[in-house]
Short mmCIF file of C-alpha atoms in Angstrom, two decimals:
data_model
loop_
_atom_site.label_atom_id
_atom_site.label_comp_id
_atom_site.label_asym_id
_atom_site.label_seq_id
_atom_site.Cartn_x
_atom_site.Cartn_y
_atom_site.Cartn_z
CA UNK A 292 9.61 26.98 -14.44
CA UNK A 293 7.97 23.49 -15.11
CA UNK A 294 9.68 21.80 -11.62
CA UNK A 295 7.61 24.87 -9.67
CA UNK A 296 4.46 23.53 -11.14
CA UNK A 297 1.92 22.07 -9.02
CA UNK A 298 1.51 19.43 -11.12
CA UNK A 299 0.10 16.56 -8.50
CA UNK A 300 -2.76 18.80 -7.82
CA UNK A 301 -3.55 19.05 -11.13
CA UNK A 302 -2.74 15.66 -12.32
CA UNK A 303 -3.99 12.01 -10.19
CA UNK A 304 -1.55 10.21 -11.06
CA UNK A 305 2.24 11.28 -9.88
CA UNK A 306 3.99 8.76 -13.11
CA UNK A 307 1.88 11.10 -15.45
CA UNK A 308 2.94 13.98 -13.74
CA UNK A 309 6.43 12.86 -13.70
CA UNK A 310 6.26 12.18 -17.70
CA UNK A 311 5.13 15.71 -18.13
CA UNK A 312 7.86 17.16 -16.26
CA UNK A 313 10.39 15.05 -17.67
CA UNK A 314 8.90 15.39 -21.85
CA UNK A 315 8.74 19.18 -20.75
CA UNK A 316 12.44 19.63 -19.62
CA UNK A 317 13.92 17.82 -22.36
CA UNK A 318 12.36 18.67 -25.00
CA UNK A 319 13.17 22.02 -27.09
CA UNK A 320 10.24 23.85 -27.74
CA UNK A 321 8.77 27.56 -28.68
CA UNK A 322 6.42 30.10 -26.81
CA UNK A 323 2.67 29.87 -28.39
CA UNK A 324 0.97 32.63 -30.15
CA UNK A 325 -1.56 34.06 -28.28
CA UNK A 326 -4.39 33.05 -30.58
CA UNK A 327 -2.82 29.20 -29.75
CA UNK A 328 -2.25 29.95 -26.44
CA UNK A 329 -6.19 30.77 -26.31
CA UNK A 330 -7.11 27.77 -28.27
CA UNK A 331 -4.57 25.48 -26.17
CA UNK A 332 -6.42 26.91 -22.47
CA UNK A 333 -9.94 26.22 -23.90
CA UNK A 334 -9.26 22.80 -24.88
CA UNK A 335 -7.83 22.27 -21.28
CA UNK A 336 -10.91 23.73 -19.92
CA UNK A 337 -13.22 20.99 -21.81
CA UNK A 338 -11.26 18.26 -20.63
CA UNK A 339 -11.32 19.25 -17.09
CA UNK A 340 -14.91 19.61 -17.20
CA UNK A 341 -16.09 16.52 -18.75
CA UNK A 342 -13.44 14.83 -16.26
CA UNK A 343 -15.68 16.13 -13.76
CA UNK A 344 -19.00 15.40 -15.72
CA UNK A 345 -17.36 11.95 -16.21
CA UNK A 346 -16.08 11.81 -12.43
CA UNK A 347 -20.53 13.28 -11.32
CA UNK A 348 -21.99 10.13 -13.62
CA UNK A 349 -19.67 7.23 -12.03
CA UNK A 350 -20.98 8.52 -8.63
CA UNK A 351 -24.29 8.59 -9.66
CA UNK A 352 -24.02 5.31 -11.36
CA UNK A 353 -22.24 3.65 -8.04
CA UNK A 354 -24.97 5.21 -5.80
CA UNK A 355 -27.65 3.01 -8.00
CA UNK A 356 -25.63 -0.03 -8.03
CA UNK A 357 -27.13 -1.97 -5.15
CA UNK A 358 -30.36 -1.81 -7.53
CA UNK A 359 -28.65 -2.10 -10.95
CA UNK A 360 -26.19 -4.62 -9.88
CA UNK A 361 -26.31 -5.82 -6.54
CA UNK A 362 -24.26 -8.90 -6.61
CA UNK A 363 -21.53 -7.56 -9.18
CA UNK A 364 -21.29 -4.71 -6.16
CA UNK A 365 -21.40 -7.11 -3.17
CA UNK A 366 -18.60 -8.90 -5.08
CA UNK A 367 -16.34 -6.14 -5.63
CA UNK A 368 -17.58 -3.07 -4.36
CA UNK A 369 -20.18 -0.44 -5.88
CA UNK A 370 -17.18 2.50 -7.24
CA UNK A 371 -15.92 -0.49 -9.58
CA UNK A 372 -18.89 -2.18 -10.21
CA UNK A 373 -19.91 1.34 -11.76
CA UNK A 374 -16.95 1.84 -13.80
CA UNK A 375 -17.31 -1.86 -15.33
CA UNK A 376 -20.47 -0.71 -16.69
CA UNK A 377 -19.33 2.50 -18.07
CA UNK A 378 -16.97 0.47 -19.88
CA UNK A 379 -19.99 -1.77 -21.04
CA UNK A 380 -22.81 -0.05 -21.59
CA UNK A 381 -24.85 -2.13 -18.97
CA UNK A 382 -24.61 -4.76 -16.81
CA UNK A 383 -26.65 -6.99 -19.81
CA UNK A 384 -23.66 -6.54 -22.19
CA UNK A 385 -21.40 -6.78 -19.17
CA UNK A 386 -22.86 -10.27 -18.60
CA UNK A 387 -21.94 -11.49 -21.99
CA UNK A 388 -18.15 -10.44 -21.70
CA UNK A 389 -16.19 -13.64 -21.18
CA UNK A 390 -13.99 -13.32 -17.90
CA UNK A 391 -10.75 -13.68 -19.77
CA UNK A 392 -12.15 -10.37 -21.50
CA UNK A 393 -13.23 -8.94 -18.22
CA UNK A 394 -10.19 -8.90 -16.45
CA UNK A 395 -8.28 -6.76 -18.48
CA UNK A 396 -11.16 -4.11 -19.22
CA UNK A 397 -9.69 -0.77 -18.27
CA UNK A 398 -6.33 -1.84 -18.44
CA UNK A 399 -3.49 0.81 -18.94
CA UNK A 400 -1.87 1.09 -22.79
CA UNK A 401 1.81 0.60 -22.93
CA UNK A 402 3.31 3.77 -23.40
CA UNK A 403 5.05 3.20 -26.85
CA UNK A 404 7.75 6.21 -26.51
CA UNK A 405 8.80 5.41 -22.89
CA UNK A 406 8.24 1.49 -22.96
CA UNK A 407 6.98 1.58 -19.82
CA UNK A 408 3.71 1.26 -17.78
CA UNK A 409 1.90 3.90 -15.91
CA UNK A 410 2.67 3.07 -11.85
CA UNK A 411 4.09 0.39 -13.49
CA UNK A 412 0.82 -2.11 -13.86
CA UNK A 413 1.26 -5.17 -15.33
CA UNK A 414 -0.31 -4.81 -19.10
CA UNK A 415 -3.34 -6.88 -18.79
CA UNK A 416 -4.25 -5.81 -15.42
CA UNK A 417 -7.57 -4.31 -15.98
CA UNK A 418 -10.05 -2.10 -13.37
CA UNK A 419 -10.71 -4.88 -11.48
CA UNK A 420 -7.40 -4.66 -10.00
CA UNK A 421 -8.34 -1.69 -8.07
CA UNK A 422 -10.89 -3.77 -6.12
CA UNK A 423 -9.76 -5.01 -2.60
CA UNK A 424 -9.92 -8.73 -2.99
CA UNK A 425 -6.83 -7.88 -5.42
CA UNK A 426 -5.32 -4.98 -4.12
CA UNK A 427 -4.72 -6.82 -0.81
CA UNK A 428 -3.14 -9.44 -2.33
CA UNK A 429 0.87 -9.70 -2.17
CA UNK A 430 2.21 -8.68 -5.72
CA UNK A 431 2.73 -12.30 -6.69
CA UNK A 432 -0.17 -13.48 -6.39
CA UNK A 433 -2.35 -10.94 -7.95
CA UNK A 434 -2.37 -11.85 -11.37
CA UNK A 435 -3.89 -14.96 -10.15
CA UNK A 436 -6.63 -13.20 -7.90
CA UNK A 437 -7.49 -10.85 -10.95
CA UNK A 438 -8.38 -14.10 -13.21
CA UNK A 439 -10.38 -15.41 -9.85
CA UNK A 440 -12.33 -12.39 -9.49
CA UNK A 441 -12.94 -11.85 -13.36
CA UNK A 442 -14.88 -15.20 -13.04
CA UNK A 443 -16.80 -14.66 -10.04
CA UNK A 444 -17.71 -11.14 -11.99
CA UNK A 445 -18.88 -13.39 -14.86
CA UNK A 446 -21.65 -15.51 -12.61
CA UNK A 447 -22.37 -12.24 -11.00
CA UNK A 448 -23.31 -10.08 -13.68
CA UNK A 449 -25.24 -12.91 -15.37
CA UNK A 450 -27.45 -13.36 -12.13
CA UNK A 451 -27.76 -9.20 -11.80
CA UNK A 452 -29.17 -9.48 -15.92
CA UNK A 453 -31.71 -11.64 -15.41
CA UNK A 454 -33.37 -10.56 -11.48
CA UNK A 455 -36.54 -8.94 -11.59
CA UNK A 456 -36.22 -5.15 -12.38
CA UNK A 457 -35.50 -3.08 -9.48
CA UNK A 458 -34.94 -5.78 -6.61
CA UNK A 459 -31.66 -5.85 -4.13
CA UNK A 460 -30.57 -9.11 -3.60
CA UNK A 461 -26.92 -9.67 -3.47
CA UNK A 462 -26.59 -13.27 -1.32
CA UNK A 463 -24.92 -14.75 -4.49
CA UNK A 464 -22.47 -11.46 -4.63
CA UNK A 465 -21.73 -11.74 -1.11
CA UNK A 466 -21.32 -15.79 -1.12
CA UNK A 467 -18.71 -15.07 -3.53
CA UNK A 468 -17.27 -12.53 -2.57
CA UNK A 469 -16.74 -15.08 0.68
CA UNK A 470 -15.55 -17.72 -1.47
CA UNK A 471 -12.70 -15.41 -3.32
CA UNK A 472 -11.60 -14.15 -0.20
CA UNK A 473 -11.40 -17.60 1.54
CA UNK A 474 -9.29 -18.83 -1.28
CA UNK A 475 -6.86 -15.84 -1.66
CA UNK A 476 -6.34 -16.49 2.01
CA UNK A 477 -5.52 -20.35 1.50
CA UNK A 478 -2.65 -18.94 -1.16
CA UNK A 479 -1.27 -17.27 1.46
CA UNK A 480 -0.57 -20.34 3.94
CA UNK A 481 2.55 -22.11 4.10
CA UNK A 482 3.05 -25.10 2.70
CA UNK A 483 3.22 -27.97 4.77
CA UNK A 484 6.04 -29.16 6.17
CA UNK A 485 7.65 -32.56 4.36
CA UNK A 486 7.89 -35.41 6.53
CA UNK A 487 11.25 -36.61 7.55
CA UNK A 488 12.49 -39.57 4.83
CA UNK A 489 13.20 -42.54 6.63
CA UNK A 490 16.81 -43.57 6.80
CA UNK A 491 18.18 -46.48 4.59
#
């Protein structure tokens, strides 16, 4: 039965899972022929294996990024760093991506049949949300920290195109990263209380 599947071990994310189980109760269906059934299993294997091939590369890639990209990592860590410039191709074309652009790179498709959002992400909220600058941010406020942080990627990327070939230096990643963090922090504060009006 599909609710004794283990489908959370199979699947990352629980909505998808949940989708599955839900398209697979409801809708009315018929039993494969073995030659599909065959087909159907093989083309399950391939995708599980170049998710992993996929999943081997982005560690490889964030295990180089202190060298490829040292400030872009600095700023928002090396794992998303990585997967900005598997989106890109490099961090030269990633330094030529407006930030407006940046910020929603990655970002979930509206699913058109359920009208909803996977985990329920906002639909312009792009990788960049996963980094911790945003994350930590109260749900409010996020949106705002993404189009922060999709700047500060902007000046980083730019600096990590044009440093000499093979040199770590992230002081301007780490300033900003700093500066971002400071500022998200200031959002945070209360406003100042309003002085007492004067009487008439």
């Amino acid at each position: 039965k599909m609710n004794e599947l283990p489908l959370n071990t199979i699947l990352s994310n629980p909505s998808v899972a949940m989708m599955v189980r839900i398209t697979a109760t409801t809708t009315s269906g018929k039993q494969l022929q073995p030659t599909d059934m065959e087909r159907a299993l093989r083309a399950a294997d391939v995708m599980l294996e170049l998710e992993e091939n996929k999943e081997k590369i982005l560690r490889f890639i964030a295990s180089r990024m202190k060298v490829i990209a040292s400030n872009t990592s600095a700023l928002v860590g090396s794992e998303i760093a990585a997967k900005l410039l598997a989106l890109t191709g490099s961090i030269q074309k990633l330094s030529q991506i407006p930030s407006c652009n940046i910020q929603v790179l990655g970002a979930l498709k509206r699913n058109a049949q359920a009208g909803f959002l996977i985990n329920n992400v906002p639909e312009h909220f792009g990788i960049i949300g996963q980094c911790e600058l945003v994350r930590n941010c109260p749900w409010e406020m996020r949106q705002k920290a993404l189009r922060l942080v999709a700047a500060k990627i902007s000046l980083c990327a730019r600096v990590d195109a044009h440093k000499p070939p093979g040199t770590f230096n992230a002081t301007v990643g780490e300033k900003l990263h700093k500066e971002c963090f400071q500022k998200i922090e200031k959002w945070q504060e209360p406003a100042p209380p309003k002085p007492p009006r004067p009487l008439p």
